[in-house]
Coordinates of C-alpha atoms in Angstrom, one line a residue:
Chain E
X1 CA -67.1 139.9 -100.6
X2 CA -67.8 143.3 -99.1
X3 CA -71.3 144.8 -98.9
X4 CA -70.4 147.2 -101.7
X5 CA -69.1 144.3 -103.9
X6 CA -72.3 142.4 -103.1
X7 CA -74.4 145.4 -104.1
X8 CA -72.4 145.7 -107.4
X9 CA -73.0 142.0 -108.1
X10 CA -76.8 142.4 -107.4
X11 CA -76.9 145.4 -109.8
X12 CA -75.4 143.2 -112.6
X13 CA -77.9 140.3 -112.4
X14 CA -81.7 140.1 -112.7
X15 CA -84.7 137.7 -112.2
X16 CA -84.0 137.0 -108.6
X17 CA -85.2 134.3 -106.2
X18 CA -84.4 134.9 -102.5
X19 CA -84.2 131.9 -100.2
X20 CA -84.9 131.8 -96.5
X21 CA -83.9 129.1 -93.9
X22 CA -85.9 126.4 -92.3
X23 CA -87.8 127.4 -89.2
X24 CA -87.6 131.0 -90.5
X25 CA -87.1 133.8 -88.0
X26 CA -87.3 137.5 -88.2
X27 CA -83.8 137.9 -89.5
X28 CA -84.1 135.6 -92.6
X29 CA -87.6 136.8 -93.4
X30 CA -86.9 140.5 -92.8
X31 CA -83.7 140.3 -94.9
X32 CA -85.5 138.6 -97.7
X33 CA -88.3 141.1 -97.7
X34 CA -86.0 144.1 -97.5
X35 CA -83.7 142.8 -100.3
X36 CA -86.6 141.9 -102.5
X37 CA -88.2 145.3 -102.3
X38 CA -84.8 147.0 -102.8
X39 CA -84.1 144.9 -106.0
X40 CA -87.6 145.7 -107.3
X41 CA -87.0 149.4 -106.7
X42 CA -83.8 149.1 -108.7
X43 CA -85.8 147.8 -111.6
X44 CA -85.2 144.1 -111.2
X45 CA -87.6 141.2 -111.1
X46 CA -87.4 139.7 -107.6
X47 CA -89.3 137.2 -105.5
X48 CA -88.9 135.4 -102.2
X49 CA -89.4 131.6 -102.4
X50 CA -92.4 130.5 -100.4
X51 CA -91.3 129.2 -97.0
X52 CA -93.9 126.6 -95.8
X53 CA -92.7 127.0 -92.2
X54 CA -93.1 130.8 -92.1
X55 CA -95.6 131.7 -89.4
X56 CA -98.2 134.5 -89.3
X57 CA -95.8 136.5 -87.1
X58 CA -93.6 137.0 -90.2
X59 CA -95.7 136.3 -93.3
X60 CA -97.1 139.9 -93.4
X61 CA -93.7 141.2 -94.3
X62 CA -93.6 139.0 -97.4
X63 CA -97.0 140.1 -98.7
X64 CA -96.8 140.6 -102.5
X65 CA -93.2 139.2 -102.6
X66 CA -93.7 135.5 -102.7
X67 CA -92.7 133.8 -106.0
X68 CA -95.6 132.5 -108.0
X69 CA -95.8 128.8 -108.8
X70 CA -93.5 127.9 -111.7
X71 CA -91.3 131.1 -111.4
X72 CA -88.0 130.3 -113.1
X73 CA -85.3 132.6 -111.6
X74 CA -82.0 133.5 -113.2
X75 CA -80.2 134.5 -110.0
X76 CA -80.6 132.8 -106.6
X77 CA -79.7 134.6 -103.4
X78 CA -79.7 133.0 -99.9
X79 CA -80.1 135.2 -96.8
X80 CA -79.1 134.3 -93.2
X81 CA -78.4 130.7 -94.3
X82 CA -75.2 129.3 -92.9
X83 CA -75.4 125.7 -94.0
X84 CA -76.8 123.4 -96.7
X85 CA -78.8 121.7 -94.0
X86 CA -80.8 124.9 -93.5
X87 CA -82.4 124.8 -97.0
X88 CA -86.1 124.1 -96.8
X89 CA -87.2 121.1 -99.0
X90 CA -88.6 123.3 -101.7
X91 CA -85.2 125.2 -101.8
X92 CA -83.0 122.2 -102.1
X93 CA -83.2 122.2 -106.0
X94 CA -81.3 125.5 -105.9
X95 CA -78.5 124.2 -103.6
X96 CA -75.9 124.1 -106.4
X97 CA -76.8 127.3 -108.0
X98 CA -76.8 130.0 -105.3
X99 CA -75.1 133.0 -106.8
X100 CA -74.8 134.9 -103.5
X101 CA -75.1 134.2 -99.8
X102 CA -75.5 137.1 -97.4
X103 CA -74.8 135.9 -93.8
X104 CA -73.5 136.7 -90.4
X105 CA -72.8 133.2 -89.0
X106 CA -69.2 132.1 -88.4
X107 CA -70.3 128.6 -89.2
X108 CA -71.0 129.6 -92.8
X109 CA -70.3 126.7 -95.2
X110 CA -69.5 128.7 -98.3
X111 CA -71.9 126.7 -100.5
X112 CA -72.6 129.6 -102.8
X113 CA -70.6 131.1 -105.7
X114 CA -70.1 134.3 -103.8
X115 CA -70.4 135.0 -100.1
X116 CA -70.9 138.2 -98.2
X117 CA -70.2 137.3 -94.6
X118 CA -69.7 139.5 -91.5
X119 CA -69.7 137.4 -88.4
X120 CA -69.4 140.5 -86.2
X121 CA -72.9 141.5 -87.1
X122 CA -75.7 140.8 -84.5
X123 CA -78.1 140.2 -87.4
X124 CA -77.9 139.5 -91.1
X125 CA -80.2 142.5 -91.3
X126 CA -77.3 144.8 -90.2
X127 CA -75.3 143.6 -93.2
X128 CA -78.3 143.7 -95.5
X129 CA -78.8 147.4 -94.6
X130 CA -75.2 148.1 -95.7
X131 CA -75.9 146.3 -99.0
X132 CA -79.3 147.8 -100.0
X133 CA -78.0 151.3 -99.2
X134 CA -75.9 151.0 -102.4
X135 CA -79.0 149.9 -104.4
X136 CA -81.1 153.0 -103.8
X137 CA -83.0 154.8 -101.2
X138 CA -84.5 152.7 -98.3
X139 CA -88.3 153.1 -98.2
X140 CA -90.3 152.7 -95.0
X141 CA -91.4 149.2 -96.0
X142 CA -87.7 148.1 -96.5
X143 CA -86.8 149.9 -93.3
X144 CA -89.5 148.1 -91.4
X145 CA -88.5 144.7 -92.8
X146 CA -84.8 145.2 -92.0
X147 CA -85.7 146.6 -88.5
X148 CA -87.6 143.4 -87.9
X149 CA -84.5 141.4 -89.0
X150 CA -82.1 143.4 -86.8
X151 CA -84.3 143.7 -83.7
X152 CA -85.5 140.2 -83.5
X153 CA -82.0 138.7 -83.8
X154 CA -80.7 140.6 -80.8
X155 CA -83.9 140.3 -78.7
X156 CA -84.6 144.0 -79.2
X157 CA -81.0 145.1 -78.3
X158 CA -80.8 142.9 -75.2
X159 CA -78.6 140.0 -76.2
X160 CA -74.8 140.1 -76.0
X161 CA -74.5 140.2 -79.8
X162 CA -75.8 143.8 -79.8
X163 CA -73.0 146.3 -80.7
X164 CA -72.9 150.0 -81.2
X165 CA -73.2 149.3 -84.9
X166 CA -76.5 147.4 -84.2
X167 CA -77.9 150.5 -82.5
X168 CA -76.7 152.8 -85.3
X169 CA -78.3 150.7 -88.0
X170 CA -81.6 150.6 -86.0
X171 CA -81.4 154.4 -85.8
X172 CA -80.9 154.7 -89.5
X173 CA -83.7 152.3 -90.2
X174 CA -86.1 154.1 -87.9
X175 CA -85.4 157.3 -89.9
X176 CA -86.8 155.7 -93.1
X177 CA -90.2 156.6 -91.6
X178 CA -92.1 153.4 -90.5
X179 CA -93.7 153.3 -87.1
X180 CA -91.5 151.1 -84.9
X181 CA -93.8 150.8 -81.9
X182 CA -96.3 148.4 -83.4
X183 CA -93.4 146.3 -84.6
X184 CA -91.8 146.3 -81.1
X185 CA -95.2 145.6 -79.5
X186 CA -95.9 142.7 -81.9
X187 CA -92.5 141.0 -81.5
X188 CA -91.4 141.9 -78.0
X189 CA -94.4 142.7 -75.8
X190 CA -97.1 140.3 -76.8
X191 CA -97.4 136.7 -76.1
X192 CA -100.2 134.3 -77.3
X193 CA -102.3 132.6 -74.7
X194 CA -100.8 129.3 -76.0
X195 CA -97.3 130.6 -75.6
X196 CA -97.9 131.5 -72.0
X197 CA -99.2 128.0 -71.4
X198 CA -96.1 126.5 -73.0
X199 CA -93.8 128.7 -70.9
X200 CA -95.7 127.7 -67.8
X201 CA -95.1 124.0 -68.7
X202 CA -91.4 124.7 -69.4
X203 CA -91.1 126.5 -66.0
X204 CA -92.8 123.7 -64.1
X205 CA -90.6 121.0 -65.7
X206 CA -87.3 123.0 -65.6
X207 CA -84.2 121.2 -64.4
X208 CA -81.5 123.2 -62.5
X209 CA -77.9 121.9 -62.3
X210 CA -74.5 123.1 -61.3
X211 CA -75.9 125.1 -58.4
X212 CA -78.4 126.8 -60.6
X213 CA -75.9 127.8 -63.4
X214 CA -77.2 125.3 -65.9
X215 CA -80.9 125.0 -66.6
X216 CA -82.7 122.6 -69.0
X217 CA -86.2 122.8 -70.3
X218 CA -88.0 120.2 -72.2
X219 CA -90.5 120.9 -75.0
X220 CA -92.3 117.7 -76.0
X221 CA -94.7 117.0 -78.9
X222 CA -97.2 116.1 -76.3
X223 CA -97.0 119.5 -74.7
X224 CA -97.5 121.2 -78.1
X225 CA -100.5 119.0 -78.8
X226 CA -102.0 119.4 -75.4
X227 CA -102.0 123.2 -75.8
X228 CA -102.7 123.2 -79.5
X229 CA -99.6 125.3 -80.1
X230 CA -98.0 125.9 -83.5
X231 CA -94.6 127.2 -84.6
X232 CA -95.7 130.8 -84.0
X233 CA -96.4 130.1 -80.4
X234 CA -92.9 128.8 -79.8
X235 CA -90.9 131.3 -81.8
X236 CA -87.5 132.0 -80.1
X237 CA -88.6 129.7 -77.3
X238 CA -84.9 128.8 -76.7
X239 CA -84.5 132.2 -75.1
X240 CA -87.0 131.4 -72.3
X241 CA -84.7 129.4 -70.1
X242 CA -81.9 132.0 -70.2
X243 CA -84.0 134.5 -68.2
X244 CA -83.8 132.6 -65.0
X245 CA -81.8 134.5 -62.4
X246 CA -78.3 133.0 -62.0
X247 CA -78.5 130.7 -65.1
X248 CA -75.4 130.9 -67.3
X249 CA -76.1 127.9 -69.6
X250 CA -79.6 127.6 -70.9
X251 CA -80.5 124.4 -72.6
X252 CA -83.7 123.9 -74.6
X253 CA -84.6 120.4 -75.8
X254 CA -87.4 120.2 -78.3
X255 CA -88.9 117.0 -79.6
X256 CA -89.2 117.6 -83.3
X257 CA -90.6 114.1 -84.0
X258 CA -90.5 110.9 -82.1
X259 CA -86.8 110.0 -81.8
X260 CA -85.4 113.4 -83.1
X261 CA -84.7 116.4 -80.8
X262 CA -83.6 119.9 -81.5
X263 CA -81.1 121.2 -79.0
X264 CA -80.6 124.9 -78.4
X265 CA -77.8 126.1 -76.1
X266 CA -77.4 129.7 -74.9
X267 CA -74.4 130.5 -72.8
X268 CA -73.0 133.6 -71.1
X269 CA -70.3 135.3 -73.0
X270 CA -66.8 134.1 -71.9
X271 CA -68.3 131.0 -70.3
X272 CA -69.0 127.8 -72.0
X273 CA -68.5 127.8 -75.9
X274 CA -72.0 126.9 -77.2
X275 CA -70.7 126.3 -80.7
X276 CA -68.1 123.8 -79.5
X277 CA -70.7 121.9 -77.5
X278 CA -73.1 121.7 -80.5
X279 CA -70.4 120.8 -82.9
X280 CA -69.8 117.6 -80.9
X281 CA -73.5 116.8 -81.6
X282 CA -73.3 117.6 -85.3
X283 CA -74.6 121.2 -85.1
X284 CA -73.0 124.6 -84.9
X285 CA -73.7 128.3 -84.4
X286 CA -72.2 131.1 -82.3
X287 CA -70.1 131.0 -79.1
X288 CA -73.1 132.2 -77.1
X289 CA -75.9 130.7 -79.0
X290 CA -75.8 127.4 -80.9
X291 CA -77.9 124.4 -81.8
X292 CA -78.0 120.9 -83.2
X293 CA -80.6 118.4 -84.3
X294 CA -79.9 115.1 -82.6
X295 CA -81.4 111.6 -83.0
X296 CA -82.6 110.0 -79.8
X297 CA -85.3 110.3 -77.2
X298 CA -85.5 113.4 -75.0
X299 CA -83.7 111.6 -72.2
X300 CA -80.9 110.3 -74.6
X301 CA -80.3 113.7 -76.0
X302 CA -80.4 115.2 -72.5
X303 CA -77.6 112.9 -71.5
X304 CA -75.7 113.5 -74.8
X305 CA -75.8 117.3 -74.2
X306 CA -74.6 117.1 -70.7
X307 CA -71.8 114.8 -71.8
X308 CA -70.8 117.2 -74.6
X309 CA -70.7 120.1 -72.1
X310 CA -68.4 118.0 -69.9
X311 CA -66.1 117.3 -72.8
X312 CA -65.9 121.0 -73.8
X313 CA -65.3 122.0 -70.2
X314 CA -62.4 119.5 -69.8
X315 CA -61.0 121.1 -73.0
Chain A
X1 CA -80.8 176.1 -71.1
X2 CA -79.0 174.0 -73.7
X3 CA -76.8 171.0 -72.7
X4 CA -73.7 173.1 -73.5
X5 CA -74.9 175.9 -71.3
X6 CA -75.7 173.5 -68.5
X7 CA -72.2 172.1 -68.8
X8 CA -70.7 175.6 -68.6
X9 CA -72.7 176.3 -65.5
X10 CA -71.5 173.0 -63.9
X11 CA -67.9 173.9 -64.7
X12 CA -68.3 177.2 -62.8
X13 CA -69.7 175.8 -59.5
X14 CA -68.4 173.3 -57.0
X15 CA -69.3 171.1 -53.9
X16 CA -72.3 169.4 -55.6
X17 CA -75.2 167.5 -54.2
X18 CA -77.3 165.6 -56.7
X19 CA -80.9 164.7 -55.9
X20 CA -83.0 161.8 -57.2
X21 CA -86.8 161.4 -57.2
X22 CA -89.1 159.3 -55.0
X23 CA -89.6 155.7 -56.0
X24 CA -86.3 156.0 -57.9
X25 CA -85.9 154.3 -61.2
X26 CA -82.9 153.6 -63.5
X27 CA -83.1 157.0 -65.2
X28 CA -82.8 159.2 -62.0
X29 CA -80.2 156.9 -60.4
X30 CA -78.2 156.4 -63.6
X31 CA -78.2 160.1 -64.3
X32 CA -77.1 161.0 -60.8
X33 CA -74.3 158.4 -60.8
X34 CA -73.1 159.5 -64.3
X35 CA -73.1 163.2 -63.4
X36 CA -71.5 162.7 -60.1
X37 CA -68.6 160.7 -61.6
X38 CA -68.2 163.3 -64.4
X39 CA -68.1 166.2 -61.9
X40 CA -65.5 164.4 -59.8
X41 CA -63.4 163.7 -62.9
X42 CA -63.6 167.4 -63.7
X43 CA -62.0 168.1 -60.2
X44 CA -65.2 168.9 -58.3
X45 CA -66.4 167.6 -55.0
X46 CA -69.7 165.8 -55.8
X47 CA -72.1 163.5 -54.0
X48 CA -75.5 161.9 -54.5
X49 CA -78.1 162.4 -51.7
X50 CA -79.0 159.0 -50.1
X51 CA -82.4 157.9 -51.5
X52 CA -84.0 155.7 -48.9
X53 CA -86.3 154.1 -51.5
X54 CA -83.5 152.9 -53.8
X55 CA -83.7 149.1 -54.2
X56 CA -80.8 146.7 -54.6
X57 CA -81.5 146.7 -58.4
X58 CA -80.0 150.2 -58.5
X59 CA -77.9 150.9 -55.4
X60 CA -74.8 149.3 -56.9
X61 CA -74.5 152.2 -59.4
X62 CA -74.3 154.6 -56.5
X63 CA -71.4 152.8 -54.7
X64 CA -68.9 155.3 -53.3
X65 CA -71.0 158.3 -54.5
X66 CA -73.6 158.7 -51.6
X67 CA -73.1 161.9 -49.6
X68 CA -71.8 161.3 -46.0
X69 CA -74.0 162.4 -43.1
X70 CA -73.7 166.1 -42.6
X71 CA -72.3 167.0 -46.0
X72 CA -73.0 170.7 -46.7
X73 CA -73.2 171.3 -50.4
X74 CA -72.7 174.6 -52.2
X75 CA -74.6 173.6 -55.4
X76 CA -77.7 171.4 -55.7
X77 CA -78.6 169.7 -58.9
X78 CA -81.9 167.6 -59.4
X79 CA -82.0 165.0 -62.1
X80 CA -85.1 163.5 -63.8
X81 CA -87.3 165.4 -61.2
X82 CA -90.3 167.0 -62.9
X83 CA -92.2 168.3 -59.8
X84 CA -91.8 169.4 -56.2
X85 CA -93.9 166.5 -55.2
X86 CA -91.2 164.1 -56.4
X87 CA -88.6 165.2 -53.8
X88 CA -88.0 162.5 -51.2
X89 CA -88.5 163.7 -47.6
X90 CA -84.7 164.1 -47.0
X91 CA -84.4 166.2 -50.1
X92 CA -87.2 168.7 -49.3
X93 CA -84.9 171.0 -47.4
X94 CA -83.2 171.8 -50.8
X95 CA -86.4 172.6 -52.6
X96 CA -85.8 176.3 -52.7
X97 CA -82.1 176.2 -53.6
X98 CA -81.8 173.9 -56.6
X99 CA -79.3 175.5 -58.9
X100 CA -80.0 173.3 -61.9
X101 CA -82.6 170.8 -62.9
X102 CA -81.9 168.4 -65.8
X103 CA -85.1 166.7 -67.0
X104 CA -87.1 165.3 -69.9
X105 CA -90.7 165.5 -68.6
X106 CA -93.1 167.9 -70.3
X107 CA -94.7 168.3 -66.9
X108 CA -91.5 170.0 -65.5
X109 CA -92.5 172.6 -62.9
X110 CA -89.5 174.9 -63.3
X111 CA -88.8 175.0 -59.5
X112 CA -85.0 175.4 -60.0
X113 CA -82.9 178.5 -60.8
X114 CA -81.9 177.0 -64.1
X115 CA -83.6 174.2 -66.1
X116 CA -82.1 172.1 -68.9
X117 CA -85.2 170.4 -70.3
X118 CA -85.7 168.4 -73.5
X119 CA -89.1 166.7 -73.5
X120 CA -88.3 164.9 -76.8
X121 CA -85.8 162.7 -75.1
X122 CA -86.8 159.1 -74.2
X123 CA -84.8 159.4 -71.0
X124 CA -83.1 162.1 -68.9
X125 CA -80.0 160.0 -69.5
X126 CA -80.0 161.0 -73.2
X127 CA -79.8 164.6 -72.2
X128 CA -77.2 163.9 -69.5
X129 CA -75.0 162.2 -72.1
X130 CA -75.0 165.5 -74.1
X131 CA -74.1 167.5 -70.9
X132 CA -71.3 165.3 -69.5
X133 CA -69.6 165.1 -72.9
X134 CA -68.7 168.7 -72.4
X135 CA -67.2 168.1 -69.0
X136 CA -64.6 165.6 -70.1
X137 CA -64.1 162.0 -71.4
X138 CA -66.9 159.5 -70.5
X139 CA -65.4 156.6 -68.6
X140 CA -66.9 153.1 -68.7
X141 CA -68.4 153.6 -65.2
X142 CA -70.2 156.8 -66.4
X143 CA -71.1 155.1 -69.7
X144 CA -72.7 152.2 -67.8
X145 CA -74.7 154.5 -65.4
X146 CA -76.0 156.5 -68.3
X147 CA -76.8 153.4 -70.3
X148 CA -78.8 152.2 -67.4
X149 CA -80.6 155.5 -67.4
X150 CA -81.4 155.5 -71.1
X151 CA -82.2 151.8 -71.5
X152 CA -84.5 151.4 -68.5
X153 CA -86.6 154.4 -69.4
X154 CA -87.4 153.0 -72.8
X155 CA -87.9 149.4 -71.8
X156 CA -84.7 148.6 -73.6
X157 CA -85.7 150.4 -76.8
X158 CA -89.1 148.8 -77.0
X159 CA -91.4 151.6 -75.8
X160 CA -92.8 154.2 -78.2
X161 CA -90.6 157.0 -76.7
X162 CA -87.5 155.4 -78.3
X163 CA -86.1 157.5 -81.1
X164 CA -83.2 157.3 -83.5
X165 CA -81.4 159.6 -81.1
X166 CA -82.0 157.1 -78.3
X167 CA -80.2 154.4 -80.2
X168 CA -77.3 156.7 -81.2
X169 CA -76.7 157.7 -77.6
X170 CA -76.8 154.0 -76.6
X171 CA -74.2 153.3 -79.3
X172 CA -71.9 156.0 -78.0
X173 CA -72.3 154.9 -74.4
X174 CA -71.5 151.3 -75.3
X175 CA -68.3 152.6 -76.9
X176 CA -67.1 153.9 -73.6
X177 CA -66.1 150.3 -72.9
X178 CA -68.4 148.9 -70.2
X179 CA -69.9 145.4 -70.8
X180 CA -73.6 146.1 -71.6
X181 CA -74.8 142.5 -71.5
X182 CA -74.7 142.0 -67.8
X183 CA -76.6 145.3 -67.5
X184 CA -79.2 144.2 -70.0
X185 CA -79.5 140.8 -68.4
X186 CA -80.0 142.3 -65.0
X187 CA -82.6 144.8 -65.9
X188 CA -84.4 143.2 -68.9
X189 CA -84.0 139.4 -68.9
X190 CA -83.9 138.1 -65.4
X191 CA -86.7 136.5 -63.5
X192 CA -86.3 134.5 -60.3
X193 CA -87.0 130.7 -60.7
X194 CA -89.9 131.2 -58.3
X195 CA -91.3 134.0 -60.4
X196 CA -91.3 131.9 -63.4
X197 CA -93.1 129.1 -61.5
X198 CA -95.7 131.5 -60.3
X199 CA -96.2 132.9 -63.9
X200 CA -96.5 129.3 -65.1
X201 CA -99.2 128.6 -62.6
X202 CA -101.1 131.8 -63.5
X203 CA -100.9 130.9 -67.2
X204 CA -102.2 127.4 -66.6
X205 CA -105.1 128.7 -64.6
X206 CA -105.9 131.7 -66.8
X207 CA -109.5 132.2 -67.7
X208 CA -110.3 133.9 -71.1
X209 CA -113.8 135.5 -71.6
X210 CA -115.5 137.8 -74.2
X211 CA -113.8 136.0 -77.1
X212 CA -110.4 136.5 -75.5
X213 CA -110.7 140.3 -74.7
X214 CA -111.0 139.7 -71.0
X215 CA -108.5 137.5 -69.1
X216 CA -108.5 136.6 -65.4
X217 CA -105.6 135.1 -63.4
X218 CA -105.8 133.7 -59.9
X219 CA -102.9 134.0 -57.4
X220 CA -103.7 132.0 -54.3
X221 CA -101.9 131.7 -50.9
X222 CA -101.5 128.1 -51.6
X223 CA -99.6 128.8 -54.9
X224 CA -97.2 131.2 -53.1
X225 CA -96.6 128.7 -50.4
X226 CA -96.1 125.8 -52.8
X227 CA -93.4 127.8 -54.6
X228 CA -92.0 129.5 -51.5
X229 CA -92.3 132.8 -53.2
X230 CA -92.1 136.2 -51.4
X231 CA -93.2 139.7 -52.3
X232 CA -90.1 140.3 -54.5
X233 CA -91.1 137.3 -56.6
X234 CA -94.5 138.8 -57.4
X235 CA -93.5 142.4 -57.8
X236 CA -95.8 144.0 -60.5
X237 CA -97.4 140.6 -61.1
X238 CA -100.7 142.3 -62.2
X239 CA -98.9 143.3 -65.4
X240 CA -98.5 139.6 -66.3
X241 CA -102.0 139.0 -67.7
X242 CA -101.9 142.2 -69.9
X243 CA -99.3 140.7 -72.2
X244 CA -101.6 138.1 -73.6
X245 CA -102.4 138.7 -77.3
X246 CA -105.8 140.2 -77.8
X247 CA -106.5 140.8 -74.1
X248 CA -108.0 144.3 -73.5
X249 CA -109.0 143.8 -69.8
X250 CA -106.6 142.0 -67.6
X251 CA -107.8 141.0 -64.2
X252 CA -105.5 139.7 -61.4
X253 CA -107.1 138.3 -58.3
X254 CA -104.7 137.7 -55.4
X255 CA -105.7 136.0 -52.1
X256 CA -104.3 138.2 -49.4
X257 CA -105.6 136.1 -46.6
X258 CA -108.4 133.5 -46.4
X259 CA -111.6 135.5 -47.2
X260 CA -109.8 138.6 -48.5
X261 CA -108.8 139.2 -52.1
X262 CA -106.9 142.0 -53.9
X263 CA -108.2 142.8 -57.3
X264 CA -106.1 144.5 -60.0
X265 CA -107.6 145.6 -63.2
X266 CA -105.7 146.8 -66.3
X267 CA -107.6 147.9 -69.3
X268 CA -106.7 149.2 -72.8
X269 CA -106.9 153.0 -73.1
X270 CA -110.4 154.0 -74.4
X271 CA -111.9 150.7 -73.5
X272 CA -113.5 149.7 -70.1
X273 CA -112.9 152.3 -67.3
X274 CA -111.0 150.3 -64.7
X275 CA -111.5 153.0 -62.1
X276 CA -115.3 152.9 -62.4
X277 CA -115.3 149.1 -62.1
X278 CA -113.1 149.1 -58.9
X279 CA -115.1 152.0 -57.4
X280 CA -118.2 149.7 -57.3
X281 CA -116.1 147.2 -55.2
X282 CA -114.8 150.0 -52.9
X283 CA -111.5 150.7 -54.6
X284 CA -110.2 153.2 -57.2
X285 CA -107.3 154.2 -59.4
X286 CA -106.8 155.4 -63.0
X287 CA -108.9 154.7 -66.1
X288 CA -106.4 152.1 -67.3
X289 CA -105.2 150.7 -64.0
X290 CA -107.2 150.4 -60.8
X291 CA -107.6 148.1 -57.9
X292 CA -109.7 147.1 -54.8
X293 CA -109.4 144.9 -51.8
X294 CA -112.6 142.8 -51.5
X295 CA -113.9 140.5 -48.9
X296 CA -114.9 137.0 -50.1
X297 CA -113.5 133.8 -51.5
X298 CA -111.6 133.9 -54.8
X299 CA -114.8 132.6 -56.5
X300 CA -117.0 135.2 -54.8
X301 CA -114.7 138.0 -55.8
X302 CA -114.4 136.7 -59.3
X303 CA -118.2 136.9 -59.7
X304 CA -118.3 140.3 -58.1
X305 CA -115.7 141.7 -60.5
X306 CA -117.4 140.3 -63.6
X307 CA -120.7 141.7 -62.3
X308 CA -119.1 145.1 -61.7
X309 CA -117.7 145.1 -65.3
X310 CA -121.2 144.3 -66.6
X311 CA -122.6 147.2 -64.6
X312 CA -120.1 149.7 -66.0
X313 CA -120.5 148.4 -69.5
X314 CA -124.3 148.9 -69.3
X315 CA -123.5 152.5 -68.3

């Protein structure tokens, strides 16, 4: 459905619960916060389901919005959630009763009753901006939340998913009146001491292949423990490897628990299709950024990824 | 004068030479390239004066545009040049005959016959976009050059000078049809493999003091040799330590040769006076960024810096 149709649907229902995805990022949290505030302003009851994995980088945007224990919603909305597998444990009970999903992933599984999908959008926040516009004026708080959604998902207008529309939405959001610099500083210009230590470890263990066009980094549980790093310290860590001069395919392997690794693959546009590679390993995503959760040791998953890349390259 | 008036003036004259400032950045180079191409498209003869300090990061944008030896212009235009002191040596002969200056610095000295100034613009490129619009269609090459100007001067839409207008100009420039991702990657997301290794080493050896408000990093000759890094790999390396969350005073000690260290000190505005600290050690600079070259081993210089900070703090 179109943003206008989604807005009409949102006007009709009430008593909302908004869901965010596992390992929540700025897009899912910012969208949830922006939508929740917009619904409340439109006279609705609305809450965001507590996401136990939300880090202190993003929880401030949810202040006053998290659903109290025992809240029984009438209408469930999922934001930036492409797949059933992305529902946090405490959200799984709502899997069969999502009224509306708002998303920008081409890998959307259409698990909800209604889906508002625009895969050309850099961020779900771009689409959310179109929707909440129809629900009422956008306050600075909503503007800030949606700006976080938009800017974090395109690396502050650096990534290849950034379009003219992304910039225009950012301009409109800035005009709602919040102060964008503290937000930019917080998300794009500050690193924790632990983050820098982790990046240092990734750099020292980096593997370069294909004459430097493919780079792999390995983030182990041991490294996290050694530094005492938490989720916040490794937010968007899969972008790290892509910054190396000459690298077209950046592979980040993260040990989630012994025997399970998370693969993130970022590729140059027009080069290797990241989504196709990750699909072979049971994952999905976009052509230039995709991921998969794979069983096996770091070394096993490393071999599996390299084999999957070969398979896709051979067509 | 307004952008429209500047465009009218540019239409009237011919045989252009465009000047860029000392230590040229993306804004001055991008503006010069964009304007030069626009003037040529409008049927004029136009060149950019060779800037001996332009690095390989920016020279590609000037390909085919640099004035040949002995070119005698009729009309001289300066872009992004606030002051007489910013004229490169080979541009000084044109100081008294600049027909038009296009600039966004509040410190503009009004040395030219005509000045088109808008100090509210994040980049001179924003203003240049308004001007060349009136000279004819903006080609992808012009769009790319002006996008470089705009994006580099606002740290890719991160710095506090970024406005909604900055984003809207970026959107319009992207629509001219060049591919923005390689540009973003080149200017905002690329580090050499060696640079990353050095940063990793700095991070792993970082010393935090004063409850995390003061951070020290140590760059030894041994580290440079180990990685095989050269000057290009450690360009602006003293900014590295300042990005750590919570750090107000960032100290970089670099071993220049055995027994001689270079100290760089960056401090938060309003906090410790960096210049006063470095003056004690025989150096100087600004209140928020200063340096000194000090004789002694790394450990001796480390102690001397910490003592100098104590002295300044005690007043």
